[in-house]
PDB file of C-alpha atoms in Angstrom:
ATOM      1  CA  UNK V   1     -39.743 -52.960 -69.566  1.00  0.00           C
ATOM      2  CA  UNK V   2     -41.926 -53.257 -66.485  1.00  0.00           C
ATOM      3  CA  UNK V   3     -45.086 -55.361 -66.344  1.00  0.00           C
ATOM      4  CA  UNK V   4     -47.639 -54.326 -63.734  1.00  0.00           C
ATOM      5  CA  UNK V   5     -49.646 -57.396 -62.816  1.00  0.00           C
ATOM      6  CA  UNK V   6     -51.484 -59.624 -60.392  1.00  0.00           C
ATOM      7  CA  UNK V   7     -49.289 -62.691 -60.010  1.00  0.00           C
ATOM      8  CA  UNK V   8     -52.266 -65.065 -60.325  1.00  0.00           C
ATOM      9  CA  UNK V   9     -53.972 -63.369 -63.296  1.00  0.00           C
ATOM     10  CA  UNK V  10     -54.207 -65.510 -66.422  1.00  0.00           C
ATOM     11  CA  UNK V  11     -54.444 -62.340 -68.523  1.00  0.00           C
ATOM     12  CA  UNK V  12     -51.093 -61.234 -67.095  1.00  0.00           C
ATOM     13  CA  UNK V  13     -49.724 -64.681 -67.915  1.00  0.00           C
ATOM     14  CA  UNK V  14     -50.721 -64.015 -71.514  1.00  0.00           C
ATOM     15  CA  UNK V  15     -48.536 -60.878 -71.562  1.00  0.00           C
ATOM     16  CA  UNK V  16     -45.626 -62.757 -69.966  1.00  0.00           C
ATOM     17  CA  UNK V  17     -45.838 -65.529 -72.562  1.00  0.00           C
ATOM     18  CA  UNK V  18     -45.659 -62.963 -75.357  1.00  0.00           C
ATOM     19  CA  UNK V  19     -42.693 -61.184 -73.768  1.00  0.00           C
ATOM     20  CA  UNK V  20     -40.942 -64.521 -73.328  1.00  0.00           C
ATOM     21  CA  UNK V  21     -41.637 -65.579 -76.912  1.00  0.00           C
ATOM     22  CA  UNK V  22     -40.156 -62.309 -78.160  1.00  0.00           C
ATOM     23  CA  UNK V  23     -37.209 -62.776 -75.765  1.00  0.00           C
ATOM     24  CA  UNK V  24     -37.688 -59.246 -74.448  1.00  0.00           C
ATOM     25  CA  UNK V  25     -36.109 -58.541 -71.077  1.00  0.00           C
ATOM     26  CA  UNK V  26     -38.594 -57.274 -68.489  1.00  0.00           C
ATOM     27  CA  UNK V  27     -39.349 -57.080 -64.791  1.00  0.00           C
ATOM     28  CA  UNK V  28     -42.657 -57.497 -63.000  1.00  0.00           C
ATOM     29  CA  UNK V  29     -44.293 -55.510 -60.239  1.00  0.00           C
ATOM     30  CA  UNK V  30     -47.020 -57.409 -58.399  1.00  0.00           C
ATOM     31  CA  UNK V  31     -49.828 -55.102 -57.352  1.00  0.00           C
ATOM     32  CA  UNK V  32     -52.220 -55.496 -54.426  1.00  0.00           C
ATOM     33  CA  UNK V  33     -55.833 -55.989 -55.572  1.00  0.00           C
ATOM     34  CA  UNK V  34     -57.865 -52.943 -54.600  1.00  0.00           C
ATOM     35  CA  UNK V  35     -54.866 -50.700 -54.060  1.00  0.00           C
ATOM     36  CA  UNK V  36     -53.814 -51.328 -57.671  1.00  0.00           C
ATOM     37  CA  UNK V  37     -56.348 -48.713 -58.778  1.00  0.00           C
ATOM     38  CA  UNK V  38     -54.208 -45.947 -57.272  1.00  0.00           C
ATOM     39  CA  UNK V  39     -51.306 -47.030 -59.483  1.00  0.00           C
ATOM     40  CA  UNK V  40     -53.137 -47.782 -62.720  1.00  0.00           C
ATOM     41  CA  UNK V  41     -55.807 -45.101 -63.034  1.00  0.00           C
ATOM     42  CA  UNK V  42     -53.333 -42.208 -63.464  1.00  0.00           C
ATOM     43  CA  UNK V  43     -51.348 -44.254 -66.009  1.00  0.00           C
ATOM     44  CA  UNK V  44     -54.082 -45.618 -68.257  1.00  0.00           C
ATOM     45  CA  UNK V  45     -57.436 -44.289 -67.108  1.00  0.00           C
ATOM     46  CA  UNK V  46     -58.387 -47.928 -66.493  1.00  0.00           C
ATOM     47  CA  UNK V  47     -58.266 -50.189 -63.440  1.00  0.00           C
ATOM     48  CA  UNK V  48     -57.329 -53.520 -65.047  1.00  0.00           C
ATOM     49  CA  UNK V  49     -54.082 -55.449 -65.396  1.00  0.00           C
ATOM     50  CA  UNK V  50     -51.818 -56.183 -67.171  1.00  0.00           C
ATOM     51  CA  UNK V  51     -50.177 -52.857 -67.931  1.00  0.00           C
ATOM     52  CA  UNK V  52     -46.815 -52.684 -69.687  1.00  0.00           C
ATOM     53  CA  UNK V  53     -44.448 -49.770 -69.125  1.00  0.00           C
ATOM     54  CA  UNK V  54     -41.802 -49.766 -71.915  1.00  0.00           C
ATOM     55  CA  UNK V  55     -39.674 -47.252 -69.972  1.00  0.00           C
ATOM     56  CA  UNK V  56     -37.813 -46.292 -73.140  1.00  0.00           C
ATOM     57  CA  UNK V  57     -37.493 -42.895 -74.791  1.00  0.00           C
ATOM     58  CA  UNK V  58     -39.757 -42.552 -77.794  1.00  0.00           C
ATOM     59  CA  UNK V  59     -42.053 -45.407 -76.705  1.00  0.00           C
ATOM     60  CA  UNK V  60     -45.541 -45.132 -75.158  1.00  0.00           C
ATOM     61  CA  UNK V  61     -45.597 -44.469 -71.424  1.00  0.00           C
ATOM     62  CA  UNK V  62     -48.043 -47.288 -70.682  1.00  0.00           C
ATOM     63  CA  UNK V  63     -49.963 -49.941 -72.632  1.00  0.00           C
ATOM     64  CA  UNK V  64     -53.071 -51.404 -71.030  1.00  0.00           C
ATOM     65  CA  UNK V  65     -54.932 -54.619 -72.003  1.00  0.00           C
ATOM     66  CA  UNK V  66     -53.231 -57.880 -72.913  1.00  0.00           C
ATOM     67  CA  UNK V  67     -54.288 -57.719 -76.583  1.00  0.00           C
ATOM     68  CA  UNK V  68     -52.899 -54.209 -76.978  1.00  0.00           C
ATOM     69  CA  UNK V  69     -49.676 -55.328 -75.281  1.00  0.00           C
ATOM     70  CA  UNK V  70     -49.288 -58.145 -77.850  1.00  0.00           C
ATOM     71  CA  UNK V  71     -49.865 -55.699 -80.715  1.00  0.00           C
ATOM     72  CA  UNK V  72     -47.297 -53.306 -79.255  1.00  0.00           C
ATOM     73  CA  UNK V  73     -44.710 -56.070 -78.823  1.00  0.00           C
ATOM     74  CA  UNK V  74     -45.191 -57.134 -82.443  1.00  0.00           C
ATOM     75  CA  UNK V  75     -44.439 -53.596 -83.659  1.00  0.00           C
ATOM     76  CA  UNK V  76     -41.605 -53.136 -81.161  1.00  0.00           C
ATOM     77  CA  UNK V  77     -39.870 -56.399 -82.076  1.00  0.00           C
ATOM     78  CA  UNK V  78     -41.345 -58.045 -85.200  1.00  0.00           C
ATOM     79  CA  UNK V  79     -39.384 -61.298 -84.871  1.00  0.00           C
ATOM     80  CA  UNK V  80     -40.341 -63.945 -83.992  1.00  0.00           C
ATOM     81  CA  UNK V  81     -43.804 -63.211 -85.354  1.00  0.00           C
ATOM     82  CA  UNK V  82     -46.929 -63.506 -83.217  1.00  0.00           C
ATOM     83  CA  UNK V  83     -49.196 -62.367 -86.048  1.00  0.00           C
ATOM     84  CA  UNK V  84     -49.298 -64.688 -89.055  1.00  0.00           C
ATOM     85  CA  UNK V  85     -48.188 -63.275 -92.435  1.00  0.00           C
ATOM     86  CA  UNK V  86     -50.975 -64.989 -94.390  1.00  0.00           C
ATOM     87  CA  UNK V  87     -53.974 -62.642 -94.305  1.00  0.00           C
ATOM     88  CA  UNK V  88     -56.622 -65.348 -93.896  1.00  0.00           C
ATOM     89  CA  UNK V  89     -54.671 -67.093 -91.146  1.00  0.00           C
ATOM     90  CA  UNK V  90     -53.965 -63.754 -89.461  1.00  0.00           C
ATOM     91  CA  UNK V  91     -57.692 -63.002 -89.323  1.00  0.00           C
ATOM     92  CA  UNK V  92     -58.512 -66.489 -88.043  1.00  0.00           C
ATOM     93  CA  UNK V  93     -55.886 -66.283 -85.281  1.00  0.00           C
ATOM     94  CA  UNK V  94     -57.092 -62.830 -84.197  1.00  0.00           C
ATOM     95  CA  UNK V  95     -60.713 -63.999 -84.098  1.00  0.00           C
ATOM     96  CA  UNK V  96     -59.692 -66.947 -81.908  1.00  0.00           C
ATOM     97  CA  UNK V  97     -57.687 -64.656 -79.632  1.00  0.00           C
ATOM     98  CA  UNK V  98     -60.628 -62.274 -79.252  1.00  0.00           C
ATOM     99  CA  UNK V  99     -63.007 -65.180 -78.500  1.00  0.00           C
ATOM    100  CA  UNK V 100     -60.624 -66.553 -75.899  1.00  0.00           C
ATOM    101  CA  UNK V 101     -60.158 -63.098 -74.358  1.00  0.00           C
ATOM    102  CA  UNK V 102     -63.755 -61.992 -74.190  1.00  0.00           C
ATOM    103  CA  UNK V 103     -65.561 -65.274 -73.556  1.00  0.00           C
ATOM    104  CA  UNK V 104     -63.372 -68.206 -72.585  1.00  0.00           C
ATOM    105  CA  UNK V 105     -60.980 -66.385 -70.264  1.00  0.00           C
ATOM    106  CA  UNK V 106     -63.990 -65.092 -68.352  1.00  0.00           C
ATOM    107  CA  UNK V 107     -65.552 -68.568 -68.222  1.00  0.00           C
ATOM    108  CA  UNK V 108     -62.271 -69.949 -66.880  1.00  0.00           C
ATOM    109  CA  UNK V 109     -62.306 -67.329 -64.117  1.00  0.00           C
ATOM    110  CA  UNK V 110     -65.831 -68.303 -63.030  1.00  0.00           C
ATOM    111  CA  UNK V 111     -65.144 -72.052 -62.969  1.00  0.00           C
ATOM    112  CA  UNK V 112     -61.727 -71.666 -61.319  1.00  0.00           C
ATOM    113  CA  UNK V 113     -62.856 -69.421 -58.452  1.00  0.00           C
ATOM    114  CA  UNK V 114     -65.903 -71.584 -57.850  1.00  0.00           C
ATOM    115  CA  UNK V 115     -63.571 -74.589 -57.562  1.00  0.00           C
ATOM    116  CA  UNK V 116     -61.190 -72.725 -55.235  1.00  0.00           C
ATOM    117  CA  UNK V 117     -64.067 -71.783 -52.937  1.00  0.00           C
ATOM    118  CA  UNK V 118     -65.278 -75.391 -52.746  1.00  0.00           C
ATOM    119  CA  UNK V 119     -63.451 -78.664 -53.279  1.00  0.00           C
ATOM    120  CA  UNK V 120     -60.244 -76.839 -54.216  1.00  0.00           C
ATOM    121  CA  UNK V 121     -60.132 -74.854 -50.994  1.00  0.00           C
ATOM    122  CA  UNK V 122     -57.289 -77.030 -49.674  1.00  0.00           C
ATOM    123  CA  UNK V 123     -54.946 -75.657 -52.374  1.00  0.00           C
ATOM    124  CA  UNK V 124     -54.536 -72.592 -50.163  1.00  0.00           C
ATOM    125  CA  UNK V 125     -56.851 -72.543 -47.144  1.00  0.00           C
ATOM    126  CA  UNK V 126     -55.193 -69.446 -45.656  1.00  0.00           C
ATOM    127  CA  UNK V 127     -57.493 -66.641 -44.550  1.00  0.00           C
ATOM    128  CA  UNK V 128     -55.960 -64.131 -46.965  1.00  0.00           C
ATOM    129  CA  UNK V 129     -56.466 -66.463 -49.921  1.00  0.00           C
ATOM    130  CA  UNK V 130     -60.047 -67.272 -49.031  1.00  0.00           C
ATOM    131  CA  UNK V 131     -60.901 -63.605 -48.467  1.00  0.00           C
ATOM    132  CA  UNK V 132     -59.510 -62.761 -51.909  1.00  0.00           C
ATOM    133  CA  UNK V 133     -61.516 -65.582 -53.494  1.00  0.00           C
ATOM    134  CA  UNK V 134     -64.731 -64.324 -51.912  1.00  0.00           C
ATOM    135  CA  UNK V 135     -63.981 -60.758 -53.045  1.00  0.00           C
ATOM    136  CA  UNK V 136     -63.520 -61.993 -56.628  1.00  0.00           C
ATOM    137  CA  UNK V 137     -66.733 -64.041 -56.435  1.00  0.00           C
ATOM    138  CA  UNK V 138     -68.719 -61.005 -55.324  1.00  0.00           C
ATOM    139  CA  UNK V 139     -67.070 -58.685 -57.831  1.00  0.00           C
ATOM    140  CA  UNK V 140     -67.890 -60.906 -60.814  1.00  0.00           C
ATOM    141  CA  UNK V 141     -71.203 -62.258 -59.450  1.00  0.00           C
ATOM    142  CA  UNK V 142     -69.943 -65.838 -59.429  1.00  0.00           C
ATOM    143  CA  UNK V 143     -72.758 -68.119 -58.314  1.00  0.00           C
ATOM    144  CA  UNK V 144     -74.222 -71.517 -59.196  1.00  0.00           C
ATOM    145  CA  UNK V 145     -76.109 -70.191 -62.218  1.00  0.00           C
ATOM    146  CA  UNK V 146     -73.234 -68.203 -63.721  1.00  0.00           C
ATOM    147  CA  UNK V 147     -70.782 -71.058 -63.088  1.00  0.00           C
ATOM    148  CA  UNK V 148     -73.086 -73.478 -64.930  1.00  0.00           C
ATOM    149  CA  UNK V 149     -73.179 -71.173 -67.947  1.00  0.00           C
ATOM    150  CA  UNK V 150     -69.402 -70.775 -67.823  1.00  0.00           C
ATOM    151  CA  UNK V 151     -68.824 -74.537 -67.575  1.00  0.00           C
ATOM    152  CA  UNK V 152     -71.076 -75.142 -70.597  1.00  0.00           C
ATOM    153  CA  UNK V 153     -69.183 -72.498 -72.558  1.00  0.00           C
ATOM    154  CA  UNK V 154     -65.864 -74.077 -71.588  1.00  0.00           C
ATOM    155  CA  UNK V 155     -67.016 -77.548 -72.656  1.00  0.00           C
ATOM    156  CA  UNK V 156     -67.623 -76.295 -76.200  1.00  0.00           C
ATOM    157  CA  UNK V 157     -64.354 -74.344 -76.261  1.00  0.00           C
ATOM    158  CA  UNK V 158     -62.177 -77.194 -75.009  1.00  0.00           C
ATOM    159  CA  UNK V 159     -63.594 -79.590 -77.589  1.00  0.00           C
ATOM    160  CA  UNK V 160     -62.933 -77.066 -80.364  1.00  0.00           C
ATOM    161  CA  UNK V 161     -59.377 -76.326 -79.239  1.00  0.00           C
ATOM    162  CA  UNK V 162     -58.541 -79.997 -78.627  1.00  0.00           C
ATOM    163  CA  UNK V 163     -59.778 -80.804 -82.127  1.00  0.00           C
ATOM    164  CA  UNK V 164     -57.590 -78.093 -83.640  1.00  0.00           C
ATOM    165  CA  UNK V 165     -54.549 -79.251 -81.672  1.00  0.00           C
ATOM    166  CA  UNK V 166     -55.177 -82.939 -82.387  1.00  0.00           C
ATOM    167  CA  UNK V 167     -53.199 -83.144 -85.625  1.00  0.00           C
ATOM    168  CA  UNK V 168     -50.934 -80.108 -85.434  1.00  0.00           C
ATOM    169  CA  UNK V 169     -49.027 -78.243 -82.717  1.00  0.00           C
ATOM    170  CA  UNK V 170     -50.533 -74.802 -83.442  1.00  0.00           C
ATOM    171  CA  UNK V 171     -54.105 -73.543 -83.565  1.00  0.00           C
ATOM    172  CA  UNK V 172     -53.592 -71.653 -86.822  1.00  0.00           C
ATOM    173  CA  UNK V 173     -50.762 -71.822 -89.342  1.00  0.00           C
ATOM    174  CA  UNK V 174     -47.400 -73.474 -88.864  1.00  0.00           C
ATOM    175  CA  UNK V 175     -45.950 -71.531 -85.949  1.00  0.00           C
ATOM    176  CA  UNK V 176     -46.986 -70.050 -82.619  1.00  0.00           C
ATOM    177  CA  UNK V 177     -49.443 -67.158 -82.878  1.00  0.00           C
ATOM    178  CA  UNK V 178     -51.569 -64.892 -80.717  1.00  0.00           C
ATOM    179  CA  UNK V 179     -54.209 -67.658 -80.678  1.00  0.00           C
ATOM    180  CA  UNK V 180     -51.840 -70.154 -79.008  1.00  0.00           C
ATOM    181  CA  UNK V 181     -50.577 -67.531 -76.561  1.00  0.00           C
ATOM    182  CA  UNK V 182     -54.137 -66.673 -75.522  1.00  0.00           C
ATOM    183  CA  UNK V 183     -55.206 -70.310 -75.175  1.00  0.00           C
ATOM    184  CA  UNK V 184     -52.066 -71.298 -73.271  1.00  0.00           C
ATOM    185  CA  UNK V 185     -52.550 -68.503 -70.764  1.00  0.00           C
ATOM    186  CA  UNK V 186     -56.305 -68.208 -70.378  1.00  0.00           C
ATOM    187  CA  UNK V 187     -56.939 -71.930 -69.930  1.00  0.00           C
ATOM    188  CA  UNK V 188     -53.995 -72.463 -67.571  1.00  0.00           C
ATOM    189  CA  UNK V 189     -55.982 -72.101 -64.293  1.00  0.00           C
ATOM    190  CA  UNK V 190     -57.965 -75.206 -65.257  1.00  0.00           C
ATOM    191  CA  UNK V 191     -54.814 -77.297 -64.715  1.00  0.00           C
ATOM    192  CA  UNK V 192     -55.609 -77.346 -60.982  1.00  0.00           C
ATOM    193  CA  UNK V 193     -59.062 -78.856 -61.563  1.00  0.00           C
ATOM    194  CA  UNK V 194     -58.799 -82.679 -61.794  1.00  0.00           C
ATOM    195  CA  UNK V 195     -61.839 -83.070 -64.068  1.00  0.00           C
ATOM    196  CA  UNK V 196     -60.289 -81.001 -66.837  1.00  0.00           C
ATOM    197  CA  UNK V 197     -56.870 -82.630 -66.511  1.00  0.00           C
ATOM    198  CA  UNK V 198     -58.476 -86.064 -66.932  1.00  0.00           C
ATOM    199  CA  UNK V 199     -60.748 -85.121 -69.824  1.00  0.00           C
ATOM    200  CA  UNK V 200     -58.331 -83.045 -71.909  1.00  0.00           C
ATOM    201  CA  UNK V 201     -54.761 -84.388 -71.529  1.00  0.00           C
ATOM    202  CA  UNK V 202     -53.739 -83.295 -75.045  1.00  0.00           C
ATOM    203  CA  UNK V 203     -54.829 -79.730 -74.370  1.00  0.00           C
ATOM    204  CA  UNK V 204     -52.656 -79.480 -71.277  1.00  0.00           C
ATOM    205  CA  UNK V 205     -49.722 -81.032 -73.151  1.00  0.00           C
ATOM    206  CA  UNK V 206     -50.052 -78.180 -75.635  1.00  0.00           C
ATOM    207  CA  UNK V 207     -50.230 -75.628 -72.817  1.00  0.00           C
ATOM    208  CA  UNK V 208     -46.991 -77.044 -71.400  1.00  0.00           C
ATOM    209  CA  UNK V 209     -45.324 -76.824 -74.828  1.00  0.00           C
ATOM    210  CA  UNK V 210     -46.406 -73.185 -75.263  1.00  0.00           C
ATOM    211  CA  UNK V 211     -44.885 -72.286 -71.898  1.00  0.00           C
ATOM    212  CA  UNK V 212     -41.670 -74.089 -72.813  1.00  0.00           C
ATOM    213  CA  UNK V 213     -41.410 -72.270 -76.150  1.00  0.00           C
ATOM    214  CA  UNK V 214     -41.945 -68.956 -74.352  1.00  0.00           C
ATOM    215  CA  UNK V 215     -39.570 -69.883 -71.511  1.00  0.00           C
ATOM    216  CA  UNK V 216     -42.285 -69.104 -68.953  1.00  0.00           C
ATOM    217  CA  UNK V 217     -42.504 -71.187 -65.736  1.00  0.00           C
ATOM    218  CA  UNK V 218     -45.373 -73.647 -65.848  1.00  0.00           C
ATOM    219  CA  UNK V 219     -48.608 -72.697 -64.076  1.00  0.00           C
ATOM    220  CA  UNK V 220     -49.707 -74.501 -60.892  1.00  0.00           C
ATOM    221  CA  UNK V 221     -50.990 -77.967 -61.656  1.00  0.00           C
ATOM    222  CA  UNK V 222     -48.503 -78.599 -64.468  1.00  0.00           C
ATOM    223  CA  UNK V 223     -45.192 -78.418 -62.619  1.00  0.00           C
ATOM    224  CA  UNK V 224     -43.131 -81.586 -62.352  1.00  0.00           C
ATOM    225  CA  UNK V 225     -42.394 -81.019 -58.652  1.00  0.00           C
ATOM    226  CA  UNK V 226     -46.140 -81.253 -57.942  1.00  0.00           C
ATOM    227  CA  UNK V 227     -46.142 -84.933 -58.812  1.00  0.00           C
TER     228      UNK V 227
END
């Protein structure tokens, strides 16, 4: 399988975690933002990553959207399960995944790119990095007002997720699910922001554990070689 991605996208990380959890062999192709449209539009009719190309006879040509990729992987290789067998727990996990996808992942993007344009600029002060950050800020209308709303949304989300993870290793049920995969990926950019690392150590411990279970390299900010 081939995963078309941006290397820094937390939504692409979500797809990689699922592939790793399923122990499905795959390769990645890192696309150039802007030029990626030329590759993706003919394949999916959309312009967003990730896109998974199964490259196997009898399988779909391309699957767009991280949630649809997880659903496809579950049907392609049912074990180990990402979707919980108990109906109530399945619904709860899917609701959490949708909330993380549609609201919290977006809030993370706003807070992260605001940080990278300000006090986090030293992480990569190169011209190419800073140009990309400014392009993203303009594209998503990231400004002081929208960042404040995103930070408030994140504060509620991180308290809820930390509470759920306080007494058990998984957000729903007794094994990893789509909810954990989504949280582990979509909150991972916050690991580079000192405030969040200080305030929510348990949450980042869980994110590390999810990456270890899925055999995915840790995101920046959580790697041992970074001190």
